[in-house]
Short mmCIF file of C-alpha atoms in Angstrom, two decimals:
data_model
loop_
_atom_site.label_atom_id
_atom_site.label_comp_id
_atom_site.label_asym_id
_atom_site.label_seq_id
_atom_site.Cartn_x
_atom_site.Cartn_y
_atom_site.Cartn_z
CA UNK A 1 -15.58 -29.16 32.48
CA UNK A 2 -12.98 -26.35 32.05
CA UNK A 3 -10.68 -27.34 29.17
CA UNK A 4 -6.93 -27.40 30.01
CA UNK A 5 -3.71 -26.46 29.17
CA UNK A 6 -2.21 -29.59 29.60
CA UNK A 7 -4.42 -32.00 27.05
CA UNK A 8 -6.58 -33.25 29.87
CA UNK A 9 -8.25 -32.01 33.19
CA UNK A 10 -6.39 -30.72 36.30
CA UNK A 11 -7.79 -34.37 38.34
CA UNK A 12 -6.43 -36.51 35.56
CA UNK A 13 -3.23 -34.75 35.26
CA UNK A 14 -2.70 -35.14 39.05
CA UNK A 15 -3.69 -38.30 38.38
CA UNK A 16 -0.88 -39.15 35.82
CA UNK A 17 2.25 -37.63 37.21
CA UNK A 18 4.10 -38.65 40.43
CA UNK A 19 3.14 -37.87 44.08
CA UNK A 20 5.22 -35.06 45.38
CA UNK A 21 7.09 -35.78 48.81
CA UNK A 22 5.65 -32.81 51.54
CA UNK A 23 2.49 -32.07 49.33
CA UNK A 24 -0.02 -32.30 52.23
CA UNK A 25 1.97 -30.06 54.53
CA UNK A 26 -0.31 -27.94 57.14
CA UNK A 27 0.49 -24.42 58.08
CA UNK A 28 1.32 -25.67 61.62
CA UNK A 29 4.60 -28.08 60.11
CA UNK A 30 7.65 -26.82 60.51
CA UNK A 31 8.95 -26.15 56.73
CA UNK A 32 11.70 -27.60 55.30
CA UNK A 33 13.67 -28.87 51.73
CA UNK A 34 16.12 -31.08 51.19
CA UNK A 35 18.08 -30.58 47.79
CA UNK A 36 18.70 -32.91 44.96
CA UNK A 37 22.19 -33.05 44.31
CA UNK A 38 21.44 -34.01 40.24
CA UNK A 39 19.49 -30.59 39.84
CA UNK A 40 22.02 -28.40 40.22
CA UNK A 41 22.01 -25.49 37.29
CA UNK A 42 18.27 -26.87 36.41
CA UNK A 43 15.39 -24.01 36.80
CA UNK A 44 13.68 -26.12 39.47
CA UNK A 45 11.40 -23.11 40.49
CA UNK A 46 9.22 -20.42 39.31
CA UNK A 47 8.43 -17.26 41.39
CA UNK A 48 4.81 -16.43 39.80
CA UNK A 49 3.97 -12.76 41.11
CA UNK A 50 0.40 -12.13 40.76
CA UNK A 51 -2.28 -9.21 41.43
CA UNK A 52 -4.68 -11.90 42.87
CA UNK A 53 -2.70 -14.89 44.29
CA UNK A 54 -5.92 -16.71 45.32
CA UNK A 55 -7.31 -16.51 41.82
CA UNK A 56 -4.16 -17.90 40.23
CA UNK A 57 -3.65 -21.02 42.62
CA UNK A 58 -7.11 -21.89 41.99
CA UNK A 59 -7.11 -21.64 38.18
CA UNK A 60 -3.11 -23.58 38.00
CA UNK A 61 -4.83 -25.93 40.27
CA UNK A 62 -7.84 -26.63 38.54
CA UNK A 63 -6.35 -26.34 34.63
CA UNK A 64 -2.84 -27.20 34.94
CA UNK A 65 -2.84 -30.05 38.05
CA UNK A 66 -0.49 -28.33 39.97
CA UNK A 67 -0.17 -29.39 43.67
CA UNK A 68 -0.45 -26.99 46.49
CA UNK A 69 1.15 -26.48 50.29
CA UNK A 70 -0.96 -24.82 52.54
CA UNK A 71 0.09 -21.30 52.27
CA UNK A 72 3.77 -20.31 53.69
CA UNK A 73 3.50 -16.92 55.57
CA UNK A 74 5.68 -14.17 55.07
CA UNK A 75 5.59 -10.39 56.19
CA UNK A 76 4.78 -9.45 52.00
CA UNK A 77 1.80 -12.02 52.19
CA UNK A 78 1.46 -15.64 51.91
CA UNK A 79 3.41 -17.63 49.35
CA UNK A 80 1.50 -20.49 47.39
CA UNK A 81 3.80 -23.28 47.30
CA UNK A 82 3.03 -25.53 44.41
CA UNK A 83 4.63 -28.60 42.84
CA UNK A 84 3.90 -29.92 38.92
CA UNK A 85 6.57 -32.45 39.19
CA UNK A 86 8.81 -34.44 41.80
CA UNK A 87 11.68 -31.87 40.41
CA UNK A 88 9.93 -28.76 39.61
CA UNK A 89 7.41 -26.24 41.13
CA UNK A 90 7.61 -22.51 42.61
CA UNK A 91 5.25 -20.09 44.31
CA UNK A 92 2.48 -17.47 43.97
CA UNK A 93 3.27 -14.60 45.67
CA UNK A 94 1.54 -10.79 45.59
CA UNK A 95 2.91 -8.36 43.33
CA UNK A 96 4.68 -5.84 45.62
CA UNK A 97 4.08 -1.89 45.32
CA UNK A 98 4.95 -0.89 41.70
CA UNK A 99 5.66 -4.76 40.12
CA UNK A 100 3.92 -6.03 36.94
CA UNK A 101 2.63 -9.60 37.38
CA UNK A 102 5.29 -11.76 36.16
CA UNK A 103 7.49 -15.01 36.48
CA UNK A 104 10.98 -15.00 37.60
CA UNK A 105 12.95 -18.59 37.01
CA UNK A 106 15.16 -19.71 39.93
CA UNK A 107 17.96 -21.59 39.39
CA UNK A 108 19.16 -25.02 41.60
CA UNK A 109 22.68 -24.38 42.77
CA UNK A 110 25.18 -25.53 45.70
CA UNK A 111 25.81 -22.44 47.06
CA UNK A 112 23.59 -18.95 46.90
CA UNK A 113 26.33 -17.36 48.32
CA UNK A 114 28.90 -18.30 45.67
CA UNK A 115 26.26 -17.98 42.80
CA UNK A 116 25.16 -14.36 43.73
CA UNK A 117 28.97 -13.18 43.90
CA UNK A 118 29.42 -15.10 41.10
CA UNK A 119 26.82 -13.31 38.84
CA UNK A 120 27.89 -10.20 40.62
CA UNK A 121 31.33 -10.40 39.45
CA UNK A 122 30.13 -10.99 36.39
CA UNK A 123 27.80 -7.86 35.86
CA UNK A 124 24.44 -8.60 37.36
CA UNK A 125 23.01 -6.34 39.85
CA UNK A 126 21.80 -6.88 42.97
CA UNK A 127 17.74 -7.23 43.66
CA UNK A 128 17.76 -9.45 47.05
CA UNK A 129 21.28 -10.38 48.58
CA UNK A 130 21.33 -14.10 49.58
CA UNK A 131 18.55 -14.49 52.80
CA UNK A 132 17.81 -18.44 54.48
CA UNK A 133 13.54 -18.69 53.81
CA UNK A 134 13.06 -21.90 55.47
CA UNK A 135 15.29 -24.67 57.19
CA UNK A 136 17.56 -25.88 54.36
CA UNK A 137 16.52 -22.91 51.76
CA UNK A 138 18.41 -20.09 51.13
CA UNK A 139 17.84 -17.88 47.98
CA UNK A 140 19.12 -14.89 46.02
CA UNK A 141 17.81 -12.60 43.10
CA UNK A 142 20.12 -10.63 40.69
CA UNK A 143 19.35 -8.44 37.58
CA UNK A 144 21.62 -10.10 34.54
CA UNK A 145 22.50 -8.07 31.78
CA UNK A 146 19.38 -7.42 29.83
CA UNK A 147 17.34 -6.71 32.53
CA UNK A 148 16.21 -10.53 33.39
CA UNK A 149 15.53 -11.43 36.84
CA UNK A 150 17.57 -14.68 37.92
CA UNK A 151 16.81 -16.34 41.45
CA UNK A 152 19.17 -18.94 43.15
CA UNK A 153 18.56 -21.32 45.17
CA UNK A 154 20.59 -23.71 47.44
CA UNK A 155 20.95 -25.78 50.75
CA UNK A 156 21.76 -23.93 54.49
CA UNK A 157 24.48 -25.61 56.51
CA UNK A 158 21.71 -26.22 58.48
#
């Protein structure tokens, strides 16, 4: 048995936490999110870029419980969708040309659009203007002050 992070093995803490809505969705499903209106200004996702995506599902899988989508495609790779909570999860991406593996925090908010020009306005910089992923999902990614990477997230008007 693999010890784990979390006081107990990944099947147990599957086990112990609740079910997440969508967690059995196939690569053939049309992808969507609905937001939870409570959230907002929570980090309710974690971008986890990683030199071997595979390798890190399987070990958050099998050591932390964490819950996976099938993979979501995307022209830099497939994206891991996982879930450790009915509130919080985030993906496993590939590190792109030149990137360190690392976690960027995203941030729950009503409107991308207003939080990017927000931060903006504010002295961030610009690292991915606000783009729709998937029906109801549209994100951003700024540089605050200090060099941390900040995502957005929030509902399309579709």
């Amino acid at each position: 048995m693999v010890p784990s992070l979390v006081g107990c093995d990944g099947a147990t803490a599957r086990r112990n936490r609740p079910r997440i809505p969508g967690g059995e969705a196939s690569t053939t499903d049309e992808r969507r999110h609905e937001f939870t209106q409570d959230l907002f200004g929570w980090i309710t996702h974690t971008d986890l870029a990683s030199a071997d995506p595979s390798a890190t599902r399987d070990w958050c899988a099998q050591v932390l419980g964490w819950d996976f989508q099938a993979p979501l495609p995307t022209p830099e790779g497939d994206y891991h969708l996982f879930a450790y909570s009915a509130t919080g999860g985030g993906d496993i991406r590939q590190t792109g040309p030149d990137e360190a593996p690392g976690s960027t925090p995203t941030v729950h908010v009503p409107d991308t659009q207003a939080a990017y020009d927000a931060a903006l306005a504010a002295g961030a910089e610009s690292v991915r203007q606000p783009t729709t992923i998937m029906k109801g999902v549209r994100v951003a990614l700024v540089r605050a002050p200090g060099g941390v990477l900040i995502g957005f997230s929030g509902p399309t008007d579709s």
